[in-house]
PDB file of C-alpha atoms in Angstrom:
ATOM      1  CA  MET A   1       0.053   0.003  -0.227  1.00 43.00           C
ATOM      2  CA  ILE A   2       2.566   2.231   1.012  1.00 44.00           C
ATOM      3  CA  SER A   3       4.429   1.633  -2.139  1.00 46.00           C
ATOM      4  CA  MET A   4       1.499   2.500  -4.122  1.00 47.00           C
ATOM      5  CA  ARG A   5       0.725   6.075  -2.464  1.00 48.00           C
ATOM      6  CA  ASN A   6       4.388   6.725  -2.953  1.00 47.00           C
ATOM      7  CA  LYS A   7       3.743   5.666  -6.671  1.00 44.00           C
ATOM      8  CA  LYS A   8       0.975   8.313  -6.631  1.00 44.00           C
ATOM      9  CA  GLU A   9       2.465  10.965  -4.908  1.00 46.00           C
ATOM     10  CA  LYS A  10       5.386  10.769  -7.419  1.00 45.00           C
ATOM     11  CA  LYS A  11       2.882  10.581 -10.153  1.00 45.00           C
ATOM     12  CA  GLN A  12       1.193  14.143  -9.148  1.00 46.00           C
ATOM     13  CA  PRO A  13       4.054  16.522  -9.583  1.00 44.00           C
ATOM     14  CA  ILE A  14       4.432  15.089 -13.076  1.00 43.00           C
ATOM     15  CA  GLU A  15       1.038  15.946 -14.054  1.00 44.00           C
ATOM     16  CA  SER A  16       1.452  19.443 -12.778  1.00 44.00           C
ATOM     17  CA  GLU A  17       4.358  19.796 -15.071  1.00 44.00           C
ATOM     18  CA  SER A  18       2.586  18.767 -17.789  1.00 42.00           C
ATOM     19  CA  GLU A  19      -0.216  21.029 -17.049  1.00 44.00           C
ATOM     20  CA  GLU A  20       1.974  23.988 -17.061  1.00 42.00           C
ATOM     21  CA  GLU A  21       3.387  22.944 -20.505  1.00 43.00           C
ATOM     22  CA  ASP A  22      -0.084  22.603 -21.723  1.00 45.00           C
ATOM     23  CA  TYR A  23      -1.483  26.026 -20.583  1.00 45.00           C
ATOM     24  CA  GLY A  24       2.050  27.712 -21.092  1.00 45.00           C
ATOM     25  CA  TYR A  25       1.773  29.800 -17.703  1.00 44.00           C
ATOM     26  CA  ASP A  26       4.894  30.119 -16.450  1.00 47.00           C
ATOM     27  CA  TYR A  27       4.523  33.241 -13.876  1.00 45.00           C
ATOM     28  CA  ASP A  28       8.110  33.534 -12.873  1.00 47.00           C
ATOM     29  CA  SER A  29       9.308  33.827 -16.413  1.00 45.00           C
ATOM     30  CA  GLN A  30       6.462  36.371 -17.052  1.00 44.00           C
ATOM     31  CA  GLU A  31       7.563  38.479 -14.451  1.00 44.00           C
ATOM     32  CA  GLU A  32      11.372  38.399 -15.218  1.00 44.00           C
ATOM     33  CA  GLN A  33      10.415  39.103 -19.012  1.00 45.00           C
ATOM     34  CA  GLU A  34       8.289  42.243 -17.975  1.00 45.00           C
ATOM     35  CA  ASP A  35      11.134  43.743 -15.820  1.00 48.00           C
ATOM     36  CA  PRO A  36      14.018  44.099 -18.609  1.00 46.00           C
ATOM     37  CA  SER A  37      11.480  45.482 -20.933  1.00 49.00           C
ATOM     38  CA  GLU A  38      10.774  48.618 -18.971  1.00 50.00           C
ATOM     39  CA  GLU A  39      14.092  49.117 -18.163  1.00 53.00           C
ATOM     40  CA  ASP A  40      14.842  49.074 -21.801  1.00 54.00           C
ATOM     41  CA  LEU A  41      12.200  51.541 -22.548  1.00 53.00           C
ATOM     42  CA  ASP A  42      13.408  53.946 -20.022  1.00 61.00           C
ATOM     43  CA  ALA A  43      16.893  53.846 -21.295  1.00 64.00           C
ATOM     44  CA  SER A  44      15.606  54.701 -25.040  1.00 68.00           C
ATOM     45  CA  GLU A  45      13.531  57.595 -23.888  1.00 69.00           C
ATOM     46  CA  GLN A  46      16.501  58.950 -21.782  1.00 70.00           C
ATOM     47  CA  GLU A  47      18.553  58.478 -25.156  1.00 72.00           C
ATOM     48  CA  ASP A  48      16.116  60.368 -27.140  1.00 71.00           C
ATOM     49  CA  LEU A  49      15.678  63.167 -24.656  1.00 74.00           C
ATOM     50  CA  GLU A  50      19.719  63.483 -24.589  1.00 75.00           C
ATOM     51  CA  GLU A  51      19.984  63.419 -28.420  1.00 76.00           C
ATOM     52  CA  SER A  52      17.053  65.945 -28.709  1.00 77.00           C
ATOM     53  CA  GLU A  53      19.048  68.164 -26.155  1.00 78.00           C
ATOM     54  CA  LEU A  54      22.203  68.009 -27.883  1.00 79.00           C
ATOM     55  CA  GLU A  55      20.211  68.759 -31.435  1.00 80.00           C
ATOM     56  CA  ASP A  56      18.793  71.767 -29.847  1.00 80.00           C
ATOM     57  CA  GLU A  57      22.152  72.954 -27.895  1.00 83.00           C
ATOM     58  CA  GLU A  58      24.035  72.530 -31.560  1.00 82.00           C
ATOM     59  CA  GLU A  59      21.343  74.489 -33.373  1.00 83.00           C
ATOM     60  CA  ASP A  60      21.551  77.368 -30.681  1.00 83.00           C
ATOM     61  CA  LYS A  61      25.166  77.362 -31.040  1.00 82.00           C
ATOM     62  CA  ALA A  62      24.843  77.760 -35.026  1.00 83.00           C
ATOM     63  CA  ALA A  63      22.406  80.398 -34.777  1.00 84.00           C
ATOM     64  CA  GLN A  64      24.505  82.275 -32.321  1.00 81.00           C
ATOM     65  CA  MET A  65      27.706  81.956 -34.604  1.00 82.00           C
ATOM     66  CA  ALA A  66      25.670  82.878 -37.614  1.00 82.00           C
ATOM     67  CA  LYS A  67      24.695  86.075 -35.499  1.00 80.00           C
ATOM     68  CA  ILE A  68      28.481  86.844 -34.379  1.00 77.00           C
ATOM     69  CA  LYS A  69      29.480  86.733 -38.227  1.00 75.00           C
ATOM     70  CA  ARG A  70      26.451  89.030 -39.002  1.00 76.00           C
ATOM     71  CA  ASP A  71      27.949  91.536 -36.467  1.00 73.00           C
ATOM     72  CA  LEU A  72      31.531  91.018 -37.460  1.00 71.00           C
ATOM     73  CA  ALA A  73      31.107  91.601 -40.947  1.00 72.00           C
ATOM     74  CA  HIS A  74      30.650  95.457 -40.092  1.00 69.00           C
ATOM     75  CA  VAL A  75      33.452  95.401 -37.271  1.00 70.00           C
ATOM     76  CA  SER A  76      36.647  97.192 -38.410  1.00 72.00           C
ATOM     77  CA  PHE A  77      39.863  95.512 -38.921  1.00 71.00           C
ATOM     78  CA  GLU A  78      41.652  97.192 -35.591  1.00 75.00           C
ATOM     79  CA  GLN A  79      38.658  96.080 -33.209  1.00 75.00           C
ATOM     80  CA  LEU A  80      38.994  92.283 -34.685  1.00 75.00           C
ATOM     81  CA  THR A  81      42.758  92.366 -34.274  1.00 77.00           C
ATOM     82  CA  GLU A  82      42.238  93.253 -30.557  1.00 77.00           C
ATOM     83  CA  ILE A  83      39.453  90.722 -29.975  1.00 74.00           C
ATOM     84  CA  LYS A  84      41.718  88.233 -31.504  1.00 72.00           C
ATOM     85  CA  GLY A  85      44.354  89.358 -29.279  1.00 72.00           C
ATOM     86  CA  LYS A  86      42.116  88.815 -26.073  1.00 69.00           C
ATOM     87  CA  MET A  87      41.513  85.252 -27.293  1.00 67.00           C
ATOM     88  CA  GLU A  88      45.058  83.925 -27.927  1.00 58.00           C
ATOM     89  CA  PRO A  89      46.201  82.113 -25.007  1.00 57.00           C
ATOM     90  CA  ASN A  90      49.043  84.268 -22.702  1.00 51.00           C
ATOM     91  CA  HIS A  91      49.952  82.971 -19.574  1.00 46.00           C
ATOM     92  CA  GLU A  92      50.860  86.176 -18.403  1.00 47.00           C
ATOM     93  CA  LYS A  93      47.556  87.777 -18.978  1.00 49.00           C
ATOM     94  CA  LYS A  94      44.493  86.820 -17.104  1.00 52.00           C
ATOM     95  CA  LYS A  95      42.187  84.322 -18.939  1.00 56.00           C
ATOM     96  CA  ILE A  96      39.026  86.018 -20.597  1.00 62.00           C
ATOM     97  CA  SER A  97      35.754  84.238 -20.753  1.00 68.00           C
ATOM     98  CA  LYS A  98      33.642  83.780 -23.855  1.00 69.00           C
ATOM     99  CA  ALA A  99      31.117  86.024 -22.682  1.00 74.00           C
ATOM    100  CA  GLN A 100      33.265  88.869 -22.301  1.00 75.00           C
ATOM    101  CA  ILE A 101      34.345  88.326 -26.119  1.00 76.00           C
ATOM    102  CA  LEU A 102      30.747  88.386 -27.047  1.00 74.00           C
ATOM    103  CA  GLN A 103      30.126  91.184 -25.081  1.00 76.00           C
ATOM    104  CA  ASP A 104      32.817  92.972 -26.821  1.00 76.00           C
ATOM    105  CA  LEU A 105      31.776  91.982 -30.394  1.00 74.00           C
ATOM    106  CA  LYS A 106      28.027  93.220 -29.111  1.00 70.00           C
ATOM    107  CA  GLY A 107      29.374  96.702 -28.180  1.00 72.00           C
ATOM    108  CA  ALA A 108      31.728  96.955 -31.398  1.00 70.00           C
ATOM    109  CA  ALA A 109      28.660  96.193 -33.581  1.00 66.00           C
ATOM    110  CA  SER A 110      26.339  98.622 -31.604  1.00 66.00           C
ATOM    111  CA  LYS A 111      28.664 101.365 -32.574  1.00 62.00           C
ATOM    112  CA  ILE A 112      28.712 100.769 -36.313  1.00 61.00           C
ATOM    113  CA  LYS A 113      25.112 100.282 -36.263  1.00 52.00           C
ATOM    114  CA  LYS A 114      24.405 103.796 -34.812  1.00 51.00           C
ATOM    115  CA  PRO A 115      22.630 106.208 -37.269  1.00 51.00           C
ATOM    116  CA  LYS A 116      24.593 108.966 -39.170  1.00 50.00           C
ATOM    117  CA  SER A 117      24.814 112.077 -36.841  1.00 50.00           C
ATOM    118  CA  LYS A 118      27.369 114.580 -35.481  1.00 53.00           C
ATOM    119  CA  LEU A 119      30.107 113.222 -33.548  1.00 52.00           C
ATOM    120  CA  SER A 120      29.217 113.579 -29.884  1.00 57.00           C
ATOM    121  CA  LYS A 121      31.792 113.902 -27.288  1.00 54.00           C
ATOM    122  CA  GLU A 122      31.634 110.091 -26.291  1.00 53.00           C
ATOM    123  CA  GLU A 123      32.485 109.271 -29.622  1.00 59.00           C
ATOM    124  CA  MET A 124      35.562 111.741 -29.927  1.00 64.00           C
ATOM    125  CA  LYS A 125      37.038 110.383 -26.516  1.00 69.00           C
ATOM    126  CA  ARG A 126      40.382 109.089 -26.387  1.00 76.00           C
ATOM    127  CA  GLU A 127      40.492 105.209 -25.876  1.00 78.00           C
ATOM    128  CA  ASN A 128      43.749 105.986 -24.074  1.00 82.00           C
ATOM    129  CA  LYS A 129      45.190 108.802 -22.627  1.00 83.00           C
ATOM    130  CA  HIS A 130      48.362 108.527 -24.771  1.00 86.00           C
ATOM    131  CA  ARG A 131      46.547 108.330 -27.864  1.00 84.00           C
ATOM    132  CA  PRO A 132      45.110 111.074 -30.077  1.00 84.00           C
ATOM    133  CA  MET A 133      41.350 111.513 -30.775  1.00 79.00           C
ATOM    134  CA  GLU A 134      40.321 109.430 -33.782  1.00 77.00           C
ATOM    135  CA  ILE A 135      37.435 109.711 -36.236  1.00 74.00           C
ATOM    136  CA  SER A 136      36.051 106.720 -37.877  1.00 75.00           C
ATOM    137  CA  SER A 137      37.388 106.498 -41.690  1.00 77.00           C
ATOM    138  CA  LYS A 138      33.861 105.342 -42.653  1.00 78.00           C
ATOM    139  CA  ARG A 139      32.308 108.534 -41.863  1.00 75.00           C
ATOM    140  CA  ALA A 140      32.506 110.833 -45.022  1.00 78.00           C
ATOM    141  CA  VAL A 141      34.167 114.243 -44.386  1.00 74.00           C
ATOM    142  CA  GLY A 142      32.335 117.688 -44.986  1.00 75.00           C
ATOM    143  CA  ARG A 143      33.295 119.463 -48.365  1.00 78.00           C
ATOM    144  CA  PHE A 144      33.099 122.491 -46.543  1.00 75.00           C
ATOM    145  CA  ARG A 145      35.215 123.019 -43.281  1.00 70.00           C
ATOM    146  CA  GLU A 146      34.475 126.269 -41.099  1.00 66.00           C
ATOM    147  CA  VAL A 147      37.706 126.356 -39.086  1.00 71.00           C
ATOM    148  CA  VAL A 148      36.781 130.169 -38.669  1.00 77.00           C
ATOM    149  CA  PRO A 149      33.371 131.091 -38.688  1.00 75.00           C
ATOM    150  CA  ILE A 150      32.524 133.797 -40.763  1.00 77.00           C
ATOM    151  CA  GLN A 151      29.867 136.253 -40.555  1.00 81.00           C
ATOM    152  CA  ALA A 152      27.280 135.915 -43.268  1.00 82.00           C
ATOM    153  CA  GLU A 153      26.660 139.089 -45.510  1.00 84.00           C
ATOM    154  CA  LYS A 154      23.369 140.488 -45.018  1.00 84.00           C
ATOM    155  CA  ARG A 155      21.928 141.883 -48.463  1.00 86.00           C
ATOM    156  CA  ARG A 156      20.043 145.131 -48.409  1.00 86.00           C
ATOM    157  CA  ASP A 157      17.326 145.839 -51.039  1.00 86.00           C
ATOM    158  CA  PRO A 158      17.039 149.777 -51.376  1.00 83.00           C
ATOM    159  CA  ARG A 159      13.197 149.452 -51.998  1.00 80.00           C
ATOM    160  CA  PHE A 160      12.220 148.184 -48.671  1.00 82.00           C
ATOM    161  CA  ASP A 161      15.064 149.580 -46.599  1.00 82.00           C
ATOM    162  CA  LYS A 162      14.298 152.370 -44.361  1.00 82.00           C
ATOM    163  CA  LEU A 163      17.674 154.129 -45.169  1.00 83.00           C
ATOM    164  CA  SER A 164      16.591 154.856 -48.752  1.00 80.00           C
ATOM    165  CA  GLY A 165      13.752 156.916 -47.651  1.00 82.00           C
ATOM    166  CA  GLN A 166      10.214 157.205 -49.083  1.00 82.00           C
ATOM    167  CA  LEU A 167       9.604 157.198 -52.945  1.00 81.00           C
ATOM    168  CA  ASN A 168       8.841 160.442 -54.166  1.00 84.00           C
ATOM    169  CA  GLN A 169       7.218 159.421 -57.580  1.00 80.00           C
ATOM    170  CA  ASP A 170       7.282 163.026 -59.109  1.00 81.00           C
ATOM    171  CA  LEU A 171      10.820 163.659 -58.018  1.00 87.00           C
ATOM    172  CA  PHE A 172      11.656 159.957 -59.811  1.00 86.00           C
ATOM    173  CA  GLU A 173       9.788 160.903 -62.804  1.00 84.00           C
ATOM    174  CA  LYS A 174      11.814 164.229 -63.172  1.00 87.00           C
ATOM    175  CA  SER A 175      15.224 162.565 -62.288  1.00 91.00           C
ATOM    176  CA  TYR A 176      14.630 159.830 -65.109  1.00 91.00           C
ATOM    177  CA  GLY A 177      12.525 161.459 -67.255  1.00 88.00           C
ATOM    178  CA  PHE A 178      15.623 161.316 -70.139  1.00 92.00           C
ATOM    179  CA  LEU A 179      14.870 157.654 -70.569  1.00 91.00           C
ATOM    180  CA  ASN A 180      11.655 158.261 -72.291  1.00 89.00           C
ATOM    181  CA  ASP A 181      13.634 160.568 -74.988  1.00 90.00           C
ATOM    182  CA  TYR A 182      15.647 157.479 -75.477  1.00 92.00           C
ATOM    183  CA  LYS A 183      12.481 154.868 -75.841  1.00 91.00           C
ATOM    184  CA  LYS A 184      11.350 157.519 -78.426  1.00 91.00           C
ATOM    185  CA  SER A 185      14.412 157.730 -80.541  1.00 93.00           C
ATOM    186  CA  GLU A 186      14.576 153.679 -80.547  1.00 93.00           C
ATOM    187  CA  MET A 187      10.935 153.613 -81.822  1.00 92.00           C
ATOM    188  CA  ASP A 188      12.061 156.200 -84.714  1.00 92.00           C
ATOM    189  CA  MET A 189      15.033 153.649 -85.709  1.00 93.00           C
ATOM    190  CA  LEU A 190      12.829 150.786 -85.308  1.00 92.00           C
ATOM    191  CA  LYS A 191      10.172 152.393 -87.622  1.00 92.00           C
ATOM    192  CA  GLN A 192      13.070 153.022 -90.349  1.00 92.00           C
ATOM    193  CA  ARG A 193      14.584 149.767 -90.262  1.00 92.00           C
ATOM    194  CA  LEU A 194      11.077 148.132 -90.838  1.00 90.00           C
ATOM    195  CA  LYS A 195      10.788 150.294 -94.087  1.00 90.00           C
ATOM    196  CA  LYS A 196      14.261 149.690 -95.380  1.00 90.00           C
ATOM    197  CA  GLU A 197      14.023 145.750 -94.458  1.00 88.00           C
ATOM    198  CA  LYS A 198      12.894 143.150 -97.179  1.00 88.00           C
ATOM    199  CA  ASP A 199      13.245 140.013 -95.426  1.00 90.00           C
ATOM    200  CA  PRO A 200       9.469 138.904 -94.167  1.00 89.00           C
ATOM    201  CA  GLU A 201      11.032 137.110 -90.963  1.00 92.00           C
ATOM    202  CA  GLU A 202      13.100 139.886 -90.054  1.00 91.00           C
ATOM    203  CA  GLN A 203      10.185 142.285 -90.977  1.00 91.00           C
ATOM    204  CA  GLU A 204       7.702 140.278 -88.488  1.00 92.00           C
ATOM    205  CA  LYS A 205      10.399 140.464 -85.963  1.00 92.00           C
ATOM    206  CA  LEU A 206      10.823 144.007 -85.926  1.00 91.00           C
ATOM    207  CA  LYS A 207       6.912 144.479 -86.177  1.00 92.00           C
ATOM    208  CA  ALA A 208       6.253 142.825 -82.705  1.00 93.00           C
ATOM    209  CA  LEU A 209       9.006 144.603 -81.157  1.00 93.00           C
ATOM    210  CA  LEU A 210       7.378 148.045 -82.480  1.00 92.00           C
ATOM    211  CA  THR A 211       3.946 146.941 -81.112  1.00 93.00           C
ATOM    212  CA  LYS A 212       5.491 145.814 -77.863  1.00 93.00           C
ATOM    213  CA  MET A 213       7.054 149.028 -77.298  1.00 93.00           C
ATOM    214  CA  VAL A 214       4.105 151.101 -78.261  1.00 92.00           C
ATOM    215  CA  SER A 215       1.803 149.104 -76.209  1.00 94.00           C
ATOM    216  CA  LYS A 216       4.096 149.758 -73.015  1.00 92.00           C
ATOM    217  CA  GLU A 217       4.469 153.441 -73.599  1.00 91.00           C
ATOM    218  CA  LYS A 218       0.157 153.539 -73.669  1.00 91.00           C
ATOM    219  CA  GLN A 219       0.009 151.688 -70.722  1.00 92.00           C
ATOM    220  CA  GLU A 220       2.827 154.092 -68.850  1.00 90.00           C
ATOM    221  CA  GLN A 221       0.743 157.228 -70.363  1.00 90.00           C
ATOM    222  CA  GLU A 222      -2.541 155.577 -68.865  1.00 90.00           C
ATOM    223  CA  LYS A 223      -0.930 154.975 -65.180  1.00 89.00           C
ATOM    224  CA  LYS A 224       0.191 158.672 -65.363  1.00 88.00           C
ATOM    225  CA  ARG A 225      -2.964 160.018 -66.147  1.00 89.00           C
ATOM    226  CA  LYS A 226      -4.761 158.025 -63.616  1.00 89.00           C
ATOM    227  CA  GLN A 227      -2.110 159.191 -60.786  1.00 87.00           C
ATOM    228  CA  ALA A 228      -2.599 162.600 -61.983  1.00 88.00           C
ATOM    229  CA  LEU A 229      -6.413 162.248 -61.630  1.00 89.00           C
ATOM    230  CA  LEU A 230      -6.103 160.754 -57.906  1.00 89.00           C
ATOM    231  CA  ARG A 231      -3.453 163.507 -57.083  1.00 88.00           C
ATOM    232  CA  GLU A 232      -5.921 166.146 -58.146  1.00 90.00           C
ATOM    233  CA  ARG A 233      -8.743 164.546 -56.224  1.00 89.00           C
ATOM    234  CA  LYS A 234      -6.426 164.402 -52.975  1.00 90.00           C
ATOM    235  CA  LYS A 235      -5.857 168.100 -53.243  1.00 91.00           C
ATOM    236  CA  GLN A 236      -9.480 168.880 -53.652  1.00 90.00           C
ATOM    237  CA  GLU A 237     -10.317 166.539 -50.466  1.00 90.00           C
ATOM    238  CA  ALA A 238      -7.589 168.350 -48.410  1.00 91.00           C
ATOM    239  CA  GLU A 239      -9.173 171.873 -49.269  1.00 91.00           C
ATOM    240  CA  LEU A 240     -12.428 170.520 -47.890  1.00 91.00           C
ATOM    241  CA  VAL A 241     -10.791 169.231 -44.932  1.00 91.00           C
ATOM    242  CA  LYS A 242      -9.328 172.318 -44.088  1.00 91.00           C
ATOM    243  CA  GLN A 243     -13.031 174.122 -44.346  1.00 90.00           C
ATOM    244  CA  GLY A 244     -13.904 171.618 -41.387  1.00 89.00           C
ATOM    245  CA  LYS A 245     -15.415 168.670 -43.333  1.00 89.00           C
ATOM    246  CA  THR A 246     -14.879 165.192 -42.448  1.00 90.00           C
ATOM    247  CA  PRO A 247     -12.354 163.186 -45.162  1.00 88.00           C
ATOM    248  CA  TYR A 248     -14.072 161.162 -47.560  1.00 88.00           C
ATOM    249  CA  PHE A 249     -11.735 158.133 -49.179  1.00 88.00           C
ATOM    250  CA  LEU A 250     -13.312 156.933 -52.629  1.00 87.00           C
ATOM    251  CA  LYS A 251     -14.223 153.392 -53.101  1.00 90.00           C
ATOM    252  CA  ARG A 252     -12.735 151.205 -56.118  1.00 90.00           C
ATOM    253  CA  SER A 253     -15.966 151.705 -57.998  1.00 91.00           C
ATOM    254  CA  GLU A 254     -15.896 155.248 -57.521  1.00 89.00           C
ATOM    255  CA  LYS A 255     -12.283 155.303 -58.426  1.00 88.00           C
ATOM    256  CA  ARG A 256     -13.341 153.658 -61.697  1.00 89.00           C
ATOM    257  CA  LYS A 257     -16.461 156.335 -62.434  1.00 89.00           C
ATOM    258  CA  LEU A 258     -14.003 159.005 -62.043  1.00 87.00           C
ATOM    259  CA  ASP A 259     -11.748 157.451 -64.514  1.00 87.00           C
ATOM    260  CA  LEU A 260     -14.127 156.878 -67.104  1.00 85.00           C
ATOM    261  CA  MET A 261     -15.773 160.280 -66.640  1.00 85.00           C
ATOM    262  CA  ASP A 262     -12.400 161.734 -67.159  1.00 85.00           C
ATOM    263  CA  ARG A 263     -11.393 159.634 -70.102  1.00 83.00           C
ATOM    264  CA  TYR A 264     -14.817 160.516 -72.184  1.00 81.00           C
ATOM    265  CA  GLU A 265     -14.191 164.442 -71.435  1.00 82.00           C
ATOM    266  CA  LYS A 266     -10.820 164.138 -73.054  1.00 80.00           C
ATOM    267  CA  LEU A 267     -12.099 162.181 -76.256  1.00 79.00           C
ATOM    268  CA  GLY A 268     -15.020 164.547 -77.079  1.00 76.00           C
ATOM    269  CA  ALA A 269     -18.552 164.359 -77.961  1.00 77.00           C
ATOM    270  CA  LYS A 270     -18.178 162.460 -81.367  1.00 78.00           C
ATOM    271  CA  SER A 271     -15.586 159.949 -80.210  1.00 82.00           C
ATOM    272  CA  VAL A 272     -17.663 159.072 -77.202  1.00 80.00           C
ATOM    273  CA  ASP A 273     -20.989 158.606 -79.227  1.00 84.00           C
ATOM    274  CA  ARG A 274     -18.789 156.144 -81.244  1.00 86.00           C
ATOM    275  CA  ILE A 275     -17.718 154.231 -78.552  1.00 84.00           C
ATOM    276  CA  LEU A 276     -21.302 153.913 -77.098  1.00 84.00           C
ATOM    277  CA  GLU A 277     -22.817 152.910 -80.370  1.00 88.00           C
ATOM    278  CA  LYS A 278     -19.891 150.180 -80.313  1.00 88.00           C
ATOM    279  CA  ARG A 279     -20.755 148.977 -76.850  1.00 86.00           C
ATOM    280  CA  ARG A 280     -24.403 149.098 -77.443  1.00 89.00           C
ATOM    281  CA  LYS A 281     -23.767 146.604 -80.728  1.00 89.00           C
ATOM    282  CA  LYS A 282     -21.808 144.447 -78.356  1.00 88.00           C
ATOM    283  CA  ASN A 283     -24.555 144.131 -75.761  1.00 87.00           C
ATOM    284  CA  GLN A 284     -27.097 143.413 -78.506  1.00 86.00           C
ATOM    285  CA  ALA A 285     -25.141 140.437 -79.791  1.00 86.00           C
ATOM    286  CA  LYS A 286     -24.635 138.914 -76.314  1.00 84.00           C
ATOM    287  CA  ASP A 287     -28.440 139.184 -75.632  1.00 82.00           C
ATOM    288  CA  ARG A 288     -29.021 137.706 -79.032  1.00 80.00           C
ATOM    289  CA  LYS A 289     -27.216 134.570 -78.346  1.00 79.00           C
ATOM    290  CA  HIS A 290     -29.188 133.882 -75.138  1.00 76.00           C
ATOM    291  CA  LEU A 291     -32.699 134.249 -77.074  1.00 74.00           C
ATOM    292  CA  PRO A 292     -34.350 130.914 -78.669  1.00 70.00           C
ATOM    293  CA  PHE A 293     -33.985 130.482 -82.619  1.00 67.00           C
ATOM    294  CA  LYS A 294     -37.621 129.046 -82.772  1.00 67.00           C
ATOM    295  CA  ARG A 295     -40.584 128.739 -80.374  1.00 65.00           C
ATOM    296  CA  ARG A 296     -41.457 125.418 -79.188  1.00 63.00           C
ATOM    297  CA  SER A 297     -44.752 124.123 -80.947  1.00 66.00           C
ATOM    298  CA  ALA A 298     -47.498 122.498 -78.850  1.00 60.00           C
ATOM    299  CA  ASP A 299     -46.888 119.337 -80.287  1.00 53.00           C
TER     300      ASP A 299
END
């Protein structure tokens, strides 16, 4: 009996092993398999993060270097040599950090990028007390340099200057009356040349010049006539003021009427009638333009 029980007990573990093999459940092996997979995932994530950080750092460095190159493109040769001397190893001197070099480069670039303006005292300072004052060779030198300031000449127009006094028209006309005689003699010479000239183009030129001189002389005579009329009117008004009457100043319309009356008086009755007839015909022609040619019919 005992031997049979032992045989049965021995057979039981074999069955359990076969069951495990049939169903494929091996819990110990499963746990062992799960643990290393998690570790592998953590390691791969860390590697990816490190790689991304390295790429970001490289991109930042590349961008920074590109910016430095752009700034260095405008830096002068003297400043570049000075910065290079700072970067070279020198055991006697103290080591300079990269941050300080970058700061020097930025300062040099900012000085060049300043807008063009007059040199200030700060820009004209010496870099060292044993050095002379320097101006940038890139700045254009002015064409005109005022070493000693010169006082500008004040031009004087005698027409509007008080030193010349007030204009006396009568005295001016008397003083320069001989010019009218010269003008008359020139007109006579032009008339004689026009009679002798045979070239048609030259004749037209002489005619245009002669008509211009004649019209200018007529304008001057008309101006003198108006001035004389107003002068006479002022004298009459001054006499009335002496008698105790209030002064009266003519309007433009009244001056125009006075001028027309004086002109018609000098022309005479026949010439006035002729002028009035011409004006009447002119006004009739204007009125006729506004009248309709034919009445509109009811249709």
